[in-house]
């Protein structure tokens, strides 16, 4: 038996189609209304970093920057007419957890990622994104390896540790900050990387490092290390690592009578460092990028953060810029598809709160060099 009541093109087929159309029109239903239309989908951006743990203050900076950037984008119509939704995930600056976050983002249909914070998280996670065809822009991860692996999907709006190490070493020498130098690091990808870079740069400028020492992240008692520094008559310590251990080391060195200068990297760009170190934080120096809060045209944006009770220090505006770079590239490419988005990022010049950004073939920005900052009375400012 035939499964159809009429054959296509037959008289009965024509009659059935006319009858069907007539009944639809009688009930006020147009044929066009039965044709499925493409639903407007949200653009899903991932934001990954240490929501929990001792580096959570940096993630708060990133979260604030991303939240306001997304709000501003949606107020202006979103990305290519679609609303932007931010999906936040906690990697705790742990490489294994970062890979789990990356896989979850891929499974959840995230279309591009801002993050991660720690270089030790960004490196393994970015390989997952590359395999899935997702673009990642980090506002904070500075280890050179990140953009030296030939990944076309990896970008950053911040500088690199080899740049920071060069600036730190030159400033130490040109400002005559110390002659008997120790370099201490926290064994992290970021901390040890910048410490090794500073040691190399100092050697090239004729400065010998009398002690190169690794500590353990989470360590709280540095009395034995301070004793060794005193015995060596160290007058300058470069610290590669983050604010928690740095603050404890600086405070304990002061309490134990070690008279030395401290210089560090951008892991000190949070007021939590001064809270931990106390008055001993005064005079501590660190390398960081030019402060976008003082850029022409950012005054209104900075005031919006402050009106909400948040000081947009550290990586706040760098994250704001990372979101906007992704959005502008997606508008230029007219898609969030990874390969076209990456091509647009490589091809364009993007106007941001950090200034104009153009990426090289590796995904590094044409950013200004690092500058040296100093802490005083709980705040930091560039050294003159």
Tab-separated table of C-alpha atoms in Angstrom:
chain	number	residue	atom	x	y	z
A	1	UNK	CA	0.000	0.000	0.000
A	2	UNK	CA	1.243	3.490	-0.853
A	3	UNK	CA	2.144	5.685	2.142
A	4	UNK	CA	0.951	8.883	0.407
A	5	UNK	CA	-2.605	9.838	-0.294
A	6	UNK	CA	-1.632	11.407	-3.596
A	7	UNK	CA	1.362	11.527	-5.879
A	8	UNK	CA	3.262	14.833	-6.256
A	9	UNK	CA	1.985	16.786	-9.231
A	10	UNK	CA	-1.299	14.835	-9.484
A	11	UNK	CA	-4.733	16.479	-9.480
A	12	UNK	CA	-5.416	15.191	-5.985
A	13	UNK	CA	-2.075	16.545	-4.778
A	14	UNK	CA	-2.929	20.001	-6.115
A	15	UNK	CA	-6.365	19.837	-4.497
A	16	UNK	CA	-4.892	18.877	-1.110
A	17	UNK	CA	-2.357	21.717	-1.211
A	18	UNK	CA	-5.019	24.292	-2.126
A	19	UNK	CA	-7.323	23.027	0.602
A	20	UNK	CA	-4.473	23.152	3.171
A	21	UNK	CA	-3.541	26.699	2.164
A	22	UNK	CA	-7.130	27.847	2.217
A	23	UNK	CA	-7.714	26.548	5.732
A	24	UNK	CA	-4.531	28.248	6.968
A	25	UNK	CA	-5.605	31.574	5.534
A	26	UNK	CA	-9.113	31.120	6.952
A	27	UNK	CA	-7.607	30.877	10.428
A	28	UNK	CA	-5.293	33.846	9.850
A	29	UNK	CA	-2.119	31.782	9.582
A	30	UNK	CA	0.393	32.736	6.889
A	31	UNK	CA	2.591	30.134	5.259
A	32	UNK	CA	5.642	32.238	6.144
A	33	UNK	CA	4.800	31.865	9.822
A	34	UNK	CA	5.349	28.125	9.514
A	35	UNK	CA	8.892	28.527	8.172
A	36	UNK	CA	11.435	28.252	11.033
A	37	UNK	CA	13.496	31.399	11.571
A	38	UNK	CA	16.973	31.646	13.054
A	39	UNK	CA	16.744	32.470	16.744
A	40	UNK	CA	18.883	35.274	18.067
A	41	UNK	CA	21.566	33.652	20.192
A	42	UNK	CA	23.648	35.218	22.909
A	43	UNK	CA	27.374	35.695	22.460
A	44	UNK	CA	28.937	33.731	25.294
A	45	UNK	CA	32.303	34.967	26.584
A	46	UNK	CA	34.289	33.057	29.180
A	47	UNK	CA	36.209	34.776	31.967
A	48	UNK	CA	38.650	32.548	33.842
A	49	UNK	CA	40.921	33.215	36.788
A	50	UNK	CA	41.425	32.683	40.531
A	51	UNK	CA	37.978	33.370	41.982
A	52	UNK	CA	39.193	31.650	45.148
A	53	UNK	CA	42.575	31.414	46.814
A	54	UNK	CA	45.287	33.912	47.658
A	55	UNK	CA	45.188	35.566	44.217
A	56	UNK	CA	41.441	36.263	44.264
A	57	UNK	CA	42.026	40.027	44.541
A	58	UNK	CA	43.412	39.974	40.996
A	59	UNK	CA	40.363	38.089	39.755
A	60	UNK	CA	38.204	40.752	41.386
A	61	UNK	CA	40.009	43.313	39.240
A	62	UNK	CA	39.396	41.192	36.147
A	63	UNK	CA	35.757	40.535	37.030
A	64	UNK	CA	35.008	44.218	37.565
A	65	UNK	CA	36.636	45.170	34.282
A	66	UNK	CA	34.854	42.454	32.315
A	67	UNK	CA	31.459	43.112	33.909
A	68	UNK	CA	31.489	46.794	33.008
A	69	UNK	CA	32.815	46.120	29.515
A	70	UNK	CA	30.006	43.631	28.862
A	71	UNK	CA	27.408	46.030	30.291
A	72	UNK	CA	28.669	48.796	28.007
A	73	UNK	CA	28.641	46.499	24.985
A	74	UNK	CA	25.075	45.391	25.634
A	75	UNK	CA	23.933	48.974	26.161
A	76	UNK	CA	25.289	49.712	22.682
A	77	UNK	CA	23.595	46.724	21.021
A	78	UNK	CA	25.912	43.857	21.901
A	79	UNK	CA	28.169	42.142	19.378
A	80	UNK	CA	26.752	42.005	15.855
A	81	UNK	CA	23.307	42.615	17.318
A	82	UNK	CA	23.516	39.807	19.846
A	83	UNK	CA	23.561	40.152	23.628
A	84	UNK	CA	26.841	39.328	25.360
A	85	UNK	CA	26.737	36.928	28.308
A	86	UNK	CA	29.730	36.463	30.601
A	87	UNK	CA	30.430	33.000	32.021
A	88	UNK	CA	32.882	33.136	34.935
A	89	UNK	CA	34.951	30.159	36.091
A	90	UNK	CA	37.444	29.600	38.891
A	91	UNK	CA	40.795	28.039	37.991
A	92	UNK	CA	42.378	28.904	41.380
A	93	UNK	CA	45.645	29.485	39.468
A	94	UNK	CA	45.986	25.707	39.302
A	95	UNK	CA	47.032	24.226	35.921
A	96	UNK	CA	44.856	21.114	36.233
A	97	UNK	CA	41.827	23.133	37.267
A	98	UNK	CA	42.515	25.545	34.400
A	99	UNK	CA	42.354	22.672	31.902
A	100	UNK	CA	39.077	21.528	33.473
A	101	UNK	CA	37.709	25.068	33.128
A	102	UNK	CA	38.785	25.200	29.487
A	103	UNK	CA	37.071	21.907	28.700
A	104	UNK	CA	33.914	23.103	30.471
A	105	UNK	CA	33.916	26.330	28.456
A	106	UNK	CA	34.186	24.331	25.233
A	107	UNK	CA	31.368	21.987	26.294
A	108	UNK	CA	29.169	24.939	27.300
A	109	UNK	CA	29.500	26.640	23.931
A	110	UNK	CA	31.662	29.560	25.041
A	111	UNK	CA	32.772	31.381	21.883
A	112	UNK	CA	35.869	33.248	23.116
A	113	UNK	CA	37.762	33.563	26.384
A	114	UNK	CA	39.241	36.395	28.435
A	115	UNK	CA	41.848	34.974	30.805
A	116	UNK	CA	43.454	33.317	32.485
A	117	UNK	CA	45.359	35.266	35.162
A	118	UNK	CA	48.301	33.055	36.139
A	119	UNK	CA	50.658	32.061	33.334
A	120	UNK	CA	50.729	28.529	34.742
A	121	UNK	CA	46.990	28.345	33.995
A	122	UNK	CA	46.987	30.162	30.670
A	123	UNK	CA	49.615	27.923	29.056
A	124	UNK	CA	47.783	24.565	29.366
A	125	UNK	CA	44.291	26.049	28.981
A	126	UNK	CA	45.188	27.835	25.745
A	127	UNK	CA	46.096	24.497	24.151
A	128	UNK	CA	42.547	23.268	24.859
A	129	UNK	CA	41.093	26.420	23.307
A	130	UNK	CA	43.363	26.067	20.268
A	131	UNK	CA	42.146	22.526	19.644
A	132	UNK	CA	38.531	23.701	19.936
A	133	UNK	CA	39.093	26.734	17.701
A	134	UNK	CA	38.429	29.361	20.393
A	135	UNK	CA	40.265	32.669	20.647
A	136	UNK	CA	41.723	33.607	24.040
A	137	UNK	CA	42.903	37.067	25.110
A	138	UNK	CA	44.683	37.328	28.453
A	139	UNK	CA	44.863	40.663	30.257
A	140	UNK	CA	47.477	39.483	32.748
A	141	UNK	CA	49.601	36.433	31.846
A	142	UNK	CA	53.119	37.592	31.068
A	143	UNK	CA	55.301	34.492	30.664
A	144	UNK	CA	56.969	34.605	27.207
A	145	UNK	CA	56.140	30.941	26.490
A	146	UNK	CA	52.462	31.851	26.130
A	147	UNK	CA	52.966	33.451	22.716
A	148	UNK	CA	56.039	31.498	21.627
A	149	UNK	CA	54.266	28.216	20.762
A	150	UNK	CA	52.882	29.134	17.360
A	151	UNK	CA	49.241	29.272	18.475
A	152	UNK	CA	47.202	31.516	16.184
A	153	UNK	CA	44.362	31.798	18.721
A	154	UNK	CA	46.441	33.218	21.622
A	155	UNK	CA	46.604	36.963	22.316
A	156	UNK	CA	47.409	39.244	25.232
A	157	UNK	CA	46.949	42.944	25.918
A	158	UNK	CA	49.687	42.977	28.577
A	159	UNK	CA	53.463	42.830	28.244
A	160	UNK	CA	55.917	39.966	28.694
A	161	UNK	CA	58.218	38.984	31.540
A	162	UNK	CA	61.314	39.298	29.391
A	163	UNK	CA	60.365	42.934	28.786
A	164	UNK	CA	59.712	43.481	32.498
A	165	UNK	CA	63.002	41.810	33.440
A	166	UNK	CA	64.906	44.110	31.123
A	167	UNK	CA	63.266	47.206	32.567
A	168	UNK	CA	63.810	46.036	36.157
A	169	UNK	CA	67.506	45.327	35.595
A	170	UNK	CA	68.110	48.626	33.813
A	171	UNK	CA	66.347	50.563	36.562
A	172	UNK	CA	68.316	48.747	39.272
A	173	UNK	CA	71.580	49.648	37.556
A	174	UNK	CA	70.777	53.171	36.352
A	175	UNK	CA	69.254	54.234	39.666
A	176	UNK	CA	72.048	52.503	41.599
A	177	UNK	CA	69.530	50.712	43.762
A	178	UNK	CA	71.916	48.019	44.954
A	179	UNK	CA	75.282	46.343	44.508
A	180	UNK	CA	74.876	43.102	46.464
A	181	UNK	CA	71.792	41.594	44.894
A	182	UNK	CA	69.667	38.557	45.734
A	183	UNK	CA	66.915	37.190	43.497
A	184	UNK	CA	64.096	35.260	45.186
A	185	UNK	CA	61.124	33.626	43.456
A	186	UNK	CA	58.053	31.556	44.320
A	187	UNK	CA	58.757	28.711	41.842
A	188	UNK	CA	55.652	29.573	39.811
A	189	UNK	CA	55.775	29.822	36.017
A	190	UNK	CA	55.451	33.580	36.319
A	191	UNK	CA	57.654	34.134	39.376
A	192	UNK	CA	60.564	31.932	38.401
A	193	UNK	CA	60.384	33.107	34.800
A	194	UNK	CA	60.764	36.785	35.608
A	195	UNK	CA	63.388	36.029	38.276
A	196	UNK	CA	65.540	34.130	35.795
A	197	UNK	CA	65.117	36.967	33.320
A	198	UNK	CA	66.262	39.562	35.851
A	199	UNK	CA	69.287	37.462	36.803
A	200	UNK	CA	70.283	37.168	33.137
A	201	UNK	CA	69.759	40.874	32.450
A	202	UNK	CA	71.757	41.882	35.527
A	203	UNK	CA	74.633	39.626	34.483
A	204	UNK	CA	74.684	41.271	31.062
A	205	UNK	CA	75.029	44.619	32.807
A	206	UNK	CA	77.887	43.442	34.998
A	207	UNK	CA	75.928	42.834	38.193
A	208	UNK	CA	76.466	39.582	40.054
A	209	UNK	CA	73.598	37.908	41.908
A	210	UNK	CA	74.914	36.523	45.206
A	211	UNK	CA	71.817	34.427	45.939
A	212	UNK	CA	69.178	32.908	43.645
A	213	UNK	CA	66.587	31.213	45.829
A	214	UNK	CA	63.148	29.643	45.422
A	215	UNK	CA	60.520	29.681	48.153
A	216	UNK	CA	57.281	27.712	48.374
A	217	UNK	CA	53.954	29.335	47.529
A	218	UNK	CA	51.900	29.529	50.706
A	219	UNK	CA	54.986	29.687	52.916
A	220	UNK	CA	54.580	32.120	55.805
A	221	UNK	CA	57.826	32.047	57.793
A	222	UNK	CA	60.807	33.592	56.020
A	223	UNK	CA	63.046	34.071	59.048
A	224	UNK	CA	65.744	31.676	57.802
A	225	UNK	CA	65.805	33.340	54.389
A	226	UNK	CA	66.053	36.780	55.985
A	227	UNK	CA	68.962	35.548	58.108
A	228	UNK	CA	70.790	34.390	54.972
A	229	UNK	CA	70.173	37.727	53.272
A	230	UNK	CA	71.567	39.546	56.296
A	231	UNK	CA	74.643	37.304	56.395
A	232	UNK	CA	75.343	38.107	52.735
A	233	UNK	CA	74.915	41.868	53.344
A	234	UNK	CA	72.350	42.003	50.553
A	235	UNK	CA	71.278	45.566	49.805
A	236	UNK	CA	68.692	44.738	47.113
A	237	UNK	CA	66.264	41.843	46.730
A	238	UNK	CA	64.376	41.209	43.512
A	239	UNK	CA	61.279	39.096	44.165
A	240	UNK	CA	59.552	37.119	41.426
A	241	UNK	CA	56.083	36.146	42.599
A	242	UNK	CA	52.837	37.490	43.988
A	243	UNK	CA	51.772	39.921	46.674
A	244	UNK	CA	51.081	37.487	49.520
A	245	UNK	CA	54.561	36.019	49.882
A	246	UNK	CA	56.147	39.329	48.911
A	247	UNK	CA	54.235	41.174	51.629
A	248	UNK	CA	55.216	38.650	54.282
A	249	UNK	CA	58.867	38.670	53.221
A	250	UNK	CA	59.070	42.471	53.209
A	251	UNK	CA	57.392	42.755	56.608
A	252	UNK	CA	59.535	40.074	58.244
A	253	UNK	CA	62.721	41.527	56.759
A	254	UNK	CA	61.867	44.875	58.339
A	255	UNK	CA	60.996	43.271	61.670
A	256	UNK	CA	64.323	41.413	61.706
A	257	UNK	CA	66.333	44.527	60.915
A	258	UNK	CA	67.340	43.732	57.347
A	259	UNK	CA	68.051	47.047	55.646
A	260	UNK	CA	67.583	46.382	51.961
A	261	UNK	CA	65.571	47.585	49.003
A	262	UNK	CA	62.947	45.371	47.385
A	263	UNK	CA	62.022	45.328	43.700
A	264	UNK	CA	59.423	42.983	42.197
A	265	UNK	CA	57.235	42.362	39.161
A	266	UNK	CA	53.573	43.084	38.471
A	267	UNK	CA	52.407	40.568	41.077
A	268	UNK	CA	52.450	43.484	43.537
A	269	UNK	CA	49.818	45.507	41.672
A	270	UNK	CA	47.158	45.187	44.361
A	271	UNK	CA	46.548	47.132	47.563
A	272	UNK	CA	46.519	43.809	49.402
A	273	UNK	CA	50.317	43.884	49.223
A	274	UNK	CA	50.446	47.020	51.376
A	275	UNK	CA	47.867	45.541	53.749
A	276	UNK	CA	50.109	42.510	54.300
A	277	UNK	CA	53.463	44.297	54.420
A	278	UNK	CA	52.236	47.231	56.506
A	279	UNK	CA	54.513	50.284	56.823
A	280	UNK	CA	57.402	48.204	55.450
A	281	UNK	CA	55.741	48.435	52.026
A	282	UNK	CA	56.855	52.060	51.714
A	283	UNK	CA	59.607	52.290	49.143
A	284	UNK	CA	59.072	48.820	47.680
A	285	UNK	CA	59.281	49.035	43.887
A	286	UNK	CA	57.764	46.913	41.128
A	287	UNK	CA	57.472	46.871	37.367
A	288	UNK	CA	54.055	47.320	35.805
A	289	UNK	CA	52.545	48.684	32.625
A	290	UNK	CA	51.770	52.373	32.134
A	291	UNK	CA	48.745	53.230	34.281
A	292	UNK	CA	45.700	53.590	31.984
A	293	UNK	CA	43.809	55.474	34.697
A	294	UNK	CA	45.723	58.604	33.699
A	295	UNK	CA	45.189	58.208	29.946
A	296	UNK	CA	43.320	60.924	28.090
A	297	UNK	CA	39.725	59.852	27.659
A	298	UNK	CA	39.539	57.397	30.565
A	299	UNK	CA	38.476	59.856	33.273
A	300	UNK	CA	34.744	59.141	32.908
A	301	UNK	CA	35.278	55.383	32.903
A	302	UNK	CA	37.527	55.522	35.961
A	303	UNK	CA	34.950	57.643	37.762
A	304	UNK	CA	32.226	55.092	37.014
A	305	UNK	CA	34.274	52.418	38.758
A	306	UNK	CA	34.981	54.695	41.698
A	307	UNK	CA	31.327	55.685	41.990
A	308	UNK	CA	30.572	51.984	42.375
A	309	UNK	CA	33.063	51.817	45.249
A	310	UNK	CA	35.892	50.142	43.356
A	311	UNK	CA	39.312	51.517	42.466
A	312	UNK	CA	40.181	50.248	38.951
A	313	UNK	CA	43.791	49.417	39.753
A	314	UNK	CA	46.025	46.692	38.404
A	315	UNK	CA	44.395	44.567	35.730
A	316	UNK	CA	40.913	46.128	35.831
A	317	UNK	CA	41.239	48.303	32.744
A	318	UNK	CA	43.390	45.703	30.999
A	319	UNK	CA	40.477	43.274	31.273
A	320	UNK	CA	38.044	45.958	30.116
A	321	UNK	CA	40.289	46.419	27.079
A	322	UNK	CA	40.554	42.662	26.430
A	323	UNK	CA	36.766	42.329	26.224
A	324	UNK	CA	36.503	45.294	23.884
A	325	UNK	CA	39.293	44.067	21.628
A	326	UNK	CA	37.415	40.783	21.196
A	327	UNK	CA	34.162	42.623	20.534
A	328	UNK	CA	35.674	44.980	17.963
A	329	UNK	CA	37.394	42.100	16.174
A	330	UNK	CA	34.106	40.165	16.066
A	331	UNK	CA	32.383	43.190	14.561
A	332	UNK	CA	35.130	43.508	11.952
A	333	UNK	CA	34.911	39.790	11.149
A	334	UNK	CA	31.100	39.808	11.410
A	335	UNK	CA	31.346	36.520	13.279
A	336	UNK	CA	32.587	34.888	16.476
A	337	UNK	CA	34.047	31.974	14.523
A	338	UNK	CA	37.529	31.373	15.879
A	339	UNK	CA	39.639	31.417	12.719
A	340	UNK	CA	38.012	34.558	11.341
A	341	UNK	CA	38.109	36.249	14.742
A	342	UNK	CA	41.823	35.482	15.094
A	343	UNK	CA	42.492	36.776	11.580
A	344	UNK	CA	40.702	40.026	12.418
A	345	UNK	CA	42.714	40.422	15.627
A	346	UNK	CA	45.967	39.967	13.714
A	347	UNK	CA	44.909	42.378	10.966
A	348	UNK	CA	43.404	45.308	12.837
A	349	UNK	CA	44.397	48.209	15.039
A	350	UNK	CA	42.126	48.444	18.064
A	351	UNK	CA	41.339	51.597	19.996
A	352	UNK	CA	41.166	50.819	23.713
A	353	UNK	CA	41.415	52.440	27.131
A	354	UNK	CA	45.064	51.342	27.047
A	355	UNK	CA	45.678	53.190	23.791
A	356	UNK	CA	45.825	51.776	20.281
A	357	UNK	CA	46.732	48.086	20.195
A	358	UNK	CA	48.062	46.150	17.238
A	359	UNK	CA	49.080	42.509	17.620
A	360	UNK	CA	52.179	40.974	16.082
A	361	UNK	CA	52.170	37.540	14.443
A	362	UNK	CA	52.675	35.882	17.856
A	363	UNK	CA	49.707	37.633	19.487
A	364	UNK	CA	51.756	40.087	21.550
A	365	UNK	CA	50.698	43.750	21.569
A	366	UNK	CA	52.740	46.733	20.490
A	367	UNK	CA	52.483	47.909	24.092
A	368	UNK	CA	54.543	50.569	25.764
A	369	UNK	CA	57.446	49.296	27.871
A	370	UNK	CA	57.056	48.562	31.556
A	371	UNK	CA	57.725	51.322	34.054
A	372	UNK	CA	58.893	51.246	37.669
A	373	UNK	CA	56.383	51.978	40.434
A	374	UNK	CA	56.919	52.541	44.150
A	375	UNK	CA	54.645	52.025	47.135
A	376	UNK	CA	54.044	54.864	49.583
A	377	UNK	CA	51.366	55.132	52.281
A	378	UNK	CA	49.334	52.252	50.902
A	379	UNK	CA	49.240	53.395	47.281
A	380	UNK	CA	51.589	53.132	44.340
A	381	UNK	CA	52.673	55.534	41.621
A	382	UNK	CA	55.304	55.603	38.865
A	383	UNK	CA	58.749	56.694	39.954
A	384	UNK	CA	59.889	59.943	38.420
